[in-house]
mmCIF file of C-alpha atoms and ligand atoms in Angstrom:
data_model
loop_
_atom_site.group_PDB
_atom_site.id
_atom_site.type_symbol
_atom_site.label_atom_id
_atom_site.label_comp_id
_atom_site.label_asym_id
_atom_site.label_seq_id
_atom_site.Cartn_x
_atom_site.Cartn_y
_atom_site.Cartn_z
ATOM 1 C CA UNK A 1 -45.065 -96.265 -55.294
ATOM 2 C CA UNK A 2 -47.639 -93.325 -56.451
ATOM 3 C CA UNK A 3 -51.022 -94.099 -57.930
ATOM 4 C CA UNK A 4 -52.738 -90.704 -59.199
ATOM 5 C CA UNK A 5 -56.374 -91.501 -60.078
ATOM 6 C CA UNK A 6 -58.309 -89.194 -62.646
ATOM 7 C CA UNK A 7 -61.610 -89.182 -62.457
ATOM 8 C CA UNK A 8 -65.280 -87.596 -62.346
ATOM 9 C CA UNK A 9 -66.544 -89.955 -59.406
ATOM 10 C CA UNK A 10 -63.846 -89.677 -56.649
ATOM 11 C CA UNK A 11 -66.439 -91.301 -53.985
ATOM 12 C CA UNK A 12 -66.693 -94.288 -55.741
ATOM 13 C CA UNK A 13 -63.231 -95.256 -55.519
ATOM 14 C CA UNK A 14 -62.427 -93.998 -52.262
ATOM 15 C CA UNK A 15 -63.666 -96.867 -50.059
ATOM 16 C CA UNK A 16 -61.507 -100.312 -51.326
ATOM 17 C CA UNK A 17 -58.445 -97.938 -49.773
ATOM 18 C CA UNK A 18 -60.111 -97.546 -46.688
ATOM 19 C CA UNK A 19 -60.189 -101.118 -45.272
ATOM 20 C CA UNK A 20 -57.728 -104.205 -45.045
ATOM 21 C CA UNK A 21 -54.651 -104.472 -46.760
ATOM 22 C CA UNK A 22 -54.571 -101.239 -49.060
ATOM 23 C CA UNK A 23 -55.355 -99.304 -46.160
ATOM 24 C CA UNK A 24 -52.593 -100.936 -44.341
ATOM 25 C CA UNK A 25 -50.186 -100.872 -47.487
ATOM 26 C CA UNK A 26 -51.191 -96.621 -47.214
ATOM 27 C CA UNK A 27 -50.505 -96.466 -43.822
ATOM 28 C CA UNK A 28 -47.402 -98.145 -44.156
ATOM 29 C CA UNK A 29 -46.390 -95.636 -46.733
ATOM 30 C CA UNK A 30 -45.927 -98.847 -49.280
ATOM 31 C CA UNK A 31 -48.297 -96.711 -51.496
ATOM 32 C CA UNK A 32 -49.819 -93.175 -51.866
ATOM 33 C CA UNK A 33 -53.200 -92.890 -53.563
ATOM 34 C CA UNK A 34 -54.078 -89.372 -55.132
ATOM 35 C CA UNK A 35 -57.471 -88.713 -56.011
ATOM 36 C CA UNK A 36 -57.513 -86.198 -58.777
ATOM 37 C CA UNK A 37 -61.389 -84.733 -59.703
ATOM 38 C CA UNK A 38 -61.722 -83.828 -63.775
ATOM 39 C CA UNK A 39 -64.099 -81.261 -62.991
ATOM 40 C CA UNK A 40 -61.369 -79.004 -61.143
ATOM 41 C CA UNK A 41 -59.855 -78.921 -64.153
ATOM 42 C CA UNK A 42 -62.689 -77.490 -66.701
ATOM 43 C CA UNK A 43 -62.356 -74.547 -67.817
ATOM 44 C CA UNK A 44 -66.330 -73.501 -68.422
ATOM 45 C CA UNK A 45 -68.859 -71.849 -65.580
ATOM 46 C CA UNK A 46 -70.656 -75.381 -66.071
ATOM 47 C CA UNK A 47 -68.092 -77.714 -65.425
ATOM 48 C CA UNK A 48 -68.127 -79.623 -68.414
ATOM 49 C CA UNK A 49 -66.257 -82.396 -69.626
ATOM 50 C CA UNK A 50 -67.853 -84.132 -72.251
ATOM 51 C CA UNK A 51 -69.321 -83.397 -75.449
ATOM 52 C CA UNK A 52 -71.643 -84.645 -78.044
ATOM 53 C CA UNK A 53 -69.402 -87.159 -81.210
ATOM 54 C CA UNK A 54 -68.335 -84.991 -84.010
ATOM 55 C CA UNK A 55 -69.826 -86.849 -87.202
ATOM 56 C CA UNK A 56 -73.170 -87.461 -84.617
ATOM 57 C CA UNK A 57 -73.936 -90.775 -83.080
ATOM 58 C CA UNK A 58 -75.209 -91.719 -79.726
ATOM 59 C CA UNK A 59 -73.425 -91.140 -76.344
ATOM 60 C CA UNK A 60 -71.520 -88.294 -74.662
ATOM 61 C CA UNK A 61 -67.068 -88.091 -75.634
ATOM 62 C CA UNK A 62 -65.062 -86.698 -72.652
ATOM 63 C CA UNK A 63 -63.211 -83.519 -73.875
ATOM 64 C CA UNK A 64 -59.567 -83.447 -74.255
ATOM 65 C CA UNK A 65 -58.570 -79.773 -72.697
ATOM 66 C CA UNK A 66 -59.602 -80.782 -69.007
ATOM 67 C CA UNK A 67 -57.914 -84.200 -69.229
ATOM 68 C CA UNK A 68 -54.539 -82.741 -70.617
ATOM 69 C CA UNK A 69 -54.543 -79.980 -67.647
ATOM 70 C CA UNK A 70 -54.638 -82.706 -65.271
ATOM 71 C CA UNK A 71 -51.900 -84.784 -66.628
ATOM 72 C CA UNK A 72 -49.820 -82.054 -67.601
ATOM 73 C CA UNK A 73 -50.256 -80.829 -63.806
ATOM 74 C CA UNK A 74 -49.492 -83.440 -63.012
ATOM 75 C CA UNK A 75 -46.084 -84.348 -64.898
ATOM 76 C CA UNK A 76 -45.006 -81.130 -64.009
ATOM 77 C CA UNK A 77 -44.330 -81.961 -60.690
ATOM 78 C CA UNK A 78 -43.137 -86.030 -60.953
ATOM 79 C CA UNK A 79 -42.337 -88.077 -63.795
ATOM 80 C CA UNK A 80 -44.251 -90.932 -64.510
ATOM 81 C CA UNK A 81 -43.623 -94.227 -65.683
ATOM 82 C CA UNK A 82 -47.169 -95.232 -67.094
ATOM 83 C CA UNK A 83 -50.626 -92.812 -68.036
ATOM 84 C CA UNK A 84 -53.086 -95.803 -67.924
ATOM 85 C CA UNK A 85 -56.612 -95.562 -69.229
ATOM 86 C CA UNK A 86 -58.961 -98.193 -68.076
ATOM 87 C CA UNK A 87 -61.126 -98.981 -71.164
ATOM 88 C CA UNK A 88 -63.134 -102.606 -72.497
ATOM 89 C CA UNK A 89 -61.157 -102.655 -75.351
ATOM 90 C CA UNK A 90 -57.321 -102.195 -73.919
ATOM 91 C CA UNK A 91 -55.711 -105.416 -73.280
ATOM 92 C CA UNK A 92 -56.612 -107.305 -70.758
ATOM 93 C CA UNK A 93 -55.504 -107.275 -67.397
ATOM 94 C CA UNK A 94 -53.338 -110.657 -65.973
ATOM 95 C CA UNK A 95 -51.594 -111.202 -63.448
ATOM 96 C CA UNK A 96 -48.250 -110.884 -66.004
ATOM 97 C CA UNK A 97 -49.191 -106.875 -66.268
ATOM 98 C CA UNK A 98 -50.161 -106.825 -62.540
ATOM 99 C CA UNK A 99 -46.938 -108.015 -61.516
ATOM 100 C CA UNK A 100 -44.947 -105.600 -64.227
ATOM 101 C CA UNK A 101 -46.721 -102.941 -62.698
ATOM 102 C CA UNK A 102 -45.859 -103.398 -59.163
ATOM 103 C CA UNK A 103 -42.569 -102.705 -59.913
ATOM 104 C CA UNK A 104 -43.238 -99.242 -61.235
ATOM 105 C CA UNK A 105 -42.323 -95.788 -58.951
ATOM 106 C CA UNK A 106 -45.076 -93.561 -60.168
ATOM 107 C CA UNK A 107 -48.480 -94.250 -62.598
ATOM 108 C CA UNK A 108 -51.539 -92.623 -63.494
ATOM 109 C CA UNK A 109 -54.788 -93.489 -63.761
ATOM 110 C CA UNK A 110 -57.407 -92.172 -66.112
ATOM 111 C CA UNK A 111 -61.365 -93.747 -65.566
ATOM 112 C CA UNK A 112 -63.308 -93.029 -68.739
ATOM 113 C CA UNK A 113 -66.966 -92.606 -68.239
ATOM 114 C CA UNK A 114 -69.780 -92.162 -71.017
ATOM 115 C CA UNK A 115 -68.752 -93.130 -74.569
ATOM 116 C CA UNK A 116 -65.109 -92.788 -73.568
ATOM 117 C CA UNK A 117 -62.609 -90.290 -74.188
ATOM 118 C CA UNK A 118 -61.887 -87.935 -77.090
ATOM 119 C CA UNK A 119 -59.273 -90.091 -79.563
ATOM 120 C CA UNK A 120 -56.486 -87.830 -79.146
ATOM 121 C CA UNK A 121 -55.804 -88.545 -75.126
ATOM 122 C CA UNK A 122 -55.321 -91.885 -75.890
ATOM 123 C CA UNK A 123 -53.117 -90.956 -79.226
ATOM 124 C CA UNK A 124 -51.010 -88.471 -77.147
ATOM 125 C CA UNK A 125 -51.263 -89.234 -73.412
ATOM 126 C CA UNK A 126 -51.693 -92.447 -72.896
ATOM 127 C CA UNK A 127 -49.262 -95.161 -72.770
ATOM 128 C CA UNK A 128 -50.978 -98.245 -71.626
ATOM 129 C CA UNK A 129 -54.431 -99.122 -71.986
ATOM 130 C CA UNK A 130 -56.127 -102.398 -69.998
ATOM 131 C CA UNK A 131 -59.363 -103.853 -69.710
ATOM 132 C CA UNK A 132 -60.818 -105.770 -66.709
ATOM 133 C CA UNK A 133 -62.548 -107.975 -68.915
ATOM 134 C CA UNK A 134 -64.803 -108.244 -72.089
ATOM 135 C CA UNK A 135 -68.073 -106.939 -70.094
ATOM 136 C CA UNK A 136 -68.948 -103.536 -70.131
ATOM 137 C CA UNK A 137 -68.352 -101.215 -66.816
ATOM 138 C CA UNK A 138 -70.301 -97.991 -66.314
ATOM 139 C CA UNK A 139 -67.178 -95.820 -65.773
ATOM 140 C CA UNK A 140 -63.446 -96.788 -65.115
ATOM 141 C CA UNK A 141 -63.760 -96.628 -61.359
ATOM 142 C CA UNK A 142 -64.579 -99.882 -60.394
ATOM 143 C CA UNK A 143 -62.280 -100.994 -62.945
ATOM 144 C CA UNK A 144 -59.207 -98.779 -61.481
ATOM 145 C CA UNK A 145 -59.525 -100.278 -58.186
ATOM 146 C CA UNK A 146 -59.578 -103.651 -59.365
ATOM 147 C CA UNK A 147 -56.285 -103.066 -61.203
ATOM 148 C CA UNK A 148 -54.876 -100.974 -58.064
ATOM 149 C CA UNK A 149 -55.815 -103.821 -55.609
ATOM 150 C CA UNK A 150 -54.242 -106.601 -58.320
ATOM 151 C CA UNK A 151 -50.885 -103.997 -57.743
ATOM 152 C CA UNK A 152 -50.581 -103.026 -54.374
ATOM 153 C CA UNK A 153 -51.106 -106.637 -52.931
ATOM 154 C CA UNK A 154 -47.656 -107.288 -54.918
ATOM 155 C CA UNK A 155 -45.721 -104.767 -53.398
ATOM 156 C CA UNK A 156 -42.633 -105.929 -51.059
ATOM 157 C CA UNK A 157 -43.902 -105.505 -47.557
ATOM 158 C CA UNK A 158 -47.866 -105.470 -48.211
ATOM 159 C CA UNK A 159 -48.489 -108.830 -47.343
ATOM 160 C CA UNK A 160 -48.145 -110.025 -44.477
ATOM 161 C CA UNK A 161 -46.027 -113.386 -45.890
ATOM 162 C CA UNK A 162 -44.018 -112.173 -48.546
ATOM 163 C CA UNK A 163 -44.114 -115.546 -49.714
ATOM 164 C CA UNK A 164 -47.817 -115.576 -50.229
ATOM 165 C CA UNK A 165 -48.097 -113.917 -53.380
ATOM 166 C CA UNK A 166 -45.427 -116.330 -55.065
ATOM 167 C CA UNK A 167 -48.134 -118.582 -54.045
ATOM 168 C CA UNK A 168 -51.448 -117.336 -55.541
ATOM 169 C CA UNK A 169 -53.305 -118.789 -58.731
ATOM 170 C CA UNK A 170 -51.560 -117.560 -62.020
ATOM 171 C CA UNK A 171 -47.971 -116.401 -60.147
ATOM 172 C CA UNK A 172 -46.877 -119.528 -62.374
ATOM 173 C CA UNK A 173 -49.441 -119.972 -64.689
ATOM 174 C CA UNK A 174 -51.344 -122.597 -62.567
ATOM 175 C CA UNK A 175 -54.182 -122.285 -60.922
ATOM 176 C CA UNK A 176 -53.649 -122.759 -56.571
ATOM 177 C CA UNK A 177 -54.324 -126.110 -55.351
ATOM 178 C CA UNK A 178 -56.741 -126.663 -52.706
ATOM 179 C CA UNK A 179 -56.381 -125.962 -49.217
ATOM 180 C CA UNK A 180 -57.795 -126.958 -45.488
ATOM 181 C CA UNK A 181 -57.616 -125.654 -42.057
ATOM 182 C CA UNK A 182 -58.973 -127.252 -38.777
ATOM 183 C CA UNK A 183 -61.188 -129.166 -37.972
ATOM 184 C CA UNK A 184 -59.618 -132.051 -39.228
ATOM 185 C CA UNK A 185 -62.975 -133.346 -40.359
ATOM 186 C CA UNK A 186 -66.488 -131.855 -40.368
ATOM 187 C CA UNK A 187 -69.563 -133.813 -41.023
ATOM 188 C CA UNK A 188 -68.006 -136.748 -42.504
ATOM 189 C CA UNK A 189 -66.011 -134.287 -44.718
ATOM 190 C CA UNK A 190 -62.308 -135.000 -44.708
ATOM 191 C CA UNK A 191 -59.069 -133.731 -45.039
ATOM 192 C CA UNK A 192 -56.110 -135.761 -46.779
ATOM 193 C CA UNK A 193 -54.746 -137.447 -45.030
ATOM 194 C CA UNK A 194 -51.213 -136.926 -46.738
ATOM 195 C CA UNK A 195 -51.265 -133.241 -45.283
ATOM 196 C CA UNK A 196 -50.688 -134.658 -42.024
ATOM 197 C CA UNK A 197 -47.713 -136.462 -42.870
ATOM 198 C CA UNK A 198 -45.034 -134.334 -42.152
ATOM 199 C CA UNK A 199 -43.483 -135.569 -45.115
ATOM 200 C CA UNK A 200 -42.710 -131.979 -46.817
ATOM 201 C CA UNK A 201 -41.380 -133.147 -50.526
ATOM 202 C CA UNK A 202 -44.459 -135.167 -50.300
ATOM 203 C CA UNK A 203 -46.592 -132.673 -49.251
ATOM 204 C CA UNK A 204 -45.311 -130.158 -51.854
ATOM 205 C CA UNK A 205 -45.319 -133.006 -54.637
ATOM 206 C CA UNK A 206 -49.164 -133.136 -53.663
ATOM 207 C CA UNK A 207 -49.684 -129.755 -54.414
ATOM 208 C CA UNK A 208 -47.950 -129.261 -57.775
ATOM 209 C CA UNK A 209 -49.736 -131.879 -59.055
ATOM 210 C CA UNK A 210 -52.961 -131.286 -57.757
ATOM 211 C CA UNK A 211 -52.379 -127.474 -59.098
ATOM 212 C CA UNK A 212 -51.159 -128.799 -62.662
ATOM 213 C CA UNK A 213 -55.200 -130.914 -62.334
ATOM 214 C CA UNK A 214 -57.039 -128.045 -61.203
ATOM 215 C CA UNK A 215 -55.502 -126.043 -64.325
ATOM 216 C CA UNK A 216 -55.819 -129.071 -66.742
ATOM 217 C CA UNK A 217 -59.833 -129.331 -66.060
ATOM 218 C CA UNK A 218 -60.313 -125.316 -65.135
ATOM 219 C CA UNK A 219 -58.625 -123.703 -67.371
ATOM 220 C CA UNK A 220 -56.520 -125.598 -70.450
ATOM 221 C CA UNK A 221 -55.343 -122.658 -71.864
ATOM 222 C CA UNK A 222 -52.988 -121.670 -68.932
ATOM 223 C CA UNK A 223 -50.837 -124.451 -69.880
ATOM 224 C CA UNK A 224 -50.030 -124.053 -73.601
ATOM 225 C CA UNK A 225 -47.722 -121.924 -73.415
HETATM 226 N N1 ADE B 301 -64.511 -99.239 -68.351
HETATM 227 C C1 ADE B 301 -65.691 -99.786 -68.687
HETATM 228 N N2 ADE B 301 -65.613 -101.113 -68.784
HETATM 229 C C2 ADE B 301 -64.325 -101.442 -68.488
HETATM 230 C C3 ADE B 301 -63.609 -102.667 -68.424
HETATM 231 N N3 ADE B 301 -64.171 -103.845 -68.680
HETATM 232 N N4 ADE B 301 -62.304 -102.611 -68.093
HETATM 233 C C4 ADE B 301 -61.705 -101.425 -67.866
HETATM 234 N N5 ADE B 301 -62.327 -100.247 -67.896
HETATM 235 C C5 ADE B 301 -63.622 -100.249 -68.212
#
C-alpha cells in the first residue's frame, strides 16, 4: 500500500512513522508514506496558499491551483483508489472505514488547515471525506495520522499476530473484554479464576459474554444494529 500525505506542516506528521509498528510496517515495505509539502506547489514569489472568503467572513480558504498541481502530479504517475480530505464535518471515522481502507493499493491524503479548503477541491478532487470526531483539530495532521495508524495496523503482516486485530474492540461490533497477565494476584487484587482452567470453550464462552457486558453498559449503541 501507498499513503501520499498533502500538507503545509510535514514535521508534524513525520514522527508517529518513526517509532513502533508503522515504522516497522515501513521497513517491512507493508507501506510507503510520501510526504508531499503544498507550498512546493504555489505558484507566487510568497508561497501562498490561502486566501481571504469571497463574500467576506472570518478565517483564511486554502486556494485551489496549488492543491490541484499536487494531485494532478500526483495521478500522473499512479492511479489512486481514494483522494481523502480529513475535515470535522466528513463522516466519521470507524473501524468499518478503517478496515475498507486497508484493503486499498494506493490513497491520498489531503490535511486542511485554516478555514478549510476552497469548495471546488472537495467538489472535484475529492472522493472521501472523514472526520476523527466532532471536536475541532487545528489542521488535518494530527487527524491524518490517526486515520493512517487506524490503517496500517490492519495490514496482513503488520502485526505481529495476525490474529490480533480480529481481536480488537469494534472488529465485531463489541467492545474487547478484559484481560490479565502475571502476577496471578497483586495486593489482594485477583485474577479469575476461570482463566486458569484450561477449559478453552469455557474460557472463550467467558469472554464473549463478558465482551457482549462491557458493550451493553459502555456503549448500547454498538449493539442495535
Ligand atoms: N481537521 C480538523 N478537525 C478535524 C477532525 N475532527 N477530523 C478530521 N480532520 C480535522
Amino acid at each position: 500500500m501507498r499513503i501520499d500525505i498533502i500538507t503545509v506542516l510535514p514535521e508534524l506528521l513525520k514522527s508517529p512513522f518513526e517509532a513502533s509498528i508503522l515504522k516497522r510496517a515501513i521497513e517491512a515495505n507493508l507501506v510507503e508514506i510520501h510526504f508531499h509539502n503544498l507550498r512546493d506547489y504555489t505558484t507566487d514569489n510568497y508561497k501562498s496558499i490561502d486566501d481571504t472568503q469571497f463574500g467576506g467572513g472570518a478565517g483564511m480558504v486554502m486556494m485551489v491551483e496549488p492543491i490541484d498541481k499536487c494531485i494532478s502530479n500526483l495521478k500522473l504517475q499512479r492511479n489512486y483508489d481514494e483522494v481523502i480530505y480529513m475535515t470535522p464535518d466528513g463522516e466519521t471515522l470507524n473501524q468499518s472505514i478503517a478496515n475498507q481502507m486497508s484493503l486499498k493499493g494506493n490513497i491520498i491524503i489531503l490535511c486542511g488547515h485554516y478555514k478549510g479548503v476552497d469548495q471546488r477541491v472537495r467538489d472535484h478532487l475529492i472522493t472521501r471525506e472523514i472526520s476523527i470526531g466532532d471536536f475541532v483539530l487545528s489542521g488535518g495532521e494530527l487527524a491524518a495520522a490517526v486515520l493512517c495508524d487506524a490503517i496500517i495496523r490492519l495490514i496482513p503482516g503488520v502485526l505481529g499476530n495476525e490474529t490480533s486485530a480480529l481481536t480488537d474492540s469494534f472488529q465485531d461490533n463489541l467492545l474487547a473484554p478484559p484481560i490479565y497477565t502475571k502476577p496471578r494476584e497483586y495486593k489482594g487484587w485477583k485474577v479469575p479464576e476461570l482463566l486458569f482452567s484450561g477449559n478453552l470453550p469455557k474460557i472463550e464462552k467467558w469472554r464473549e459474554d463478558k465482551a457482549y457486558e462491557r458493550t451493553k453498559e459502555r456503549r448500547p449503541d454498538l449493539l442495535e444494529d
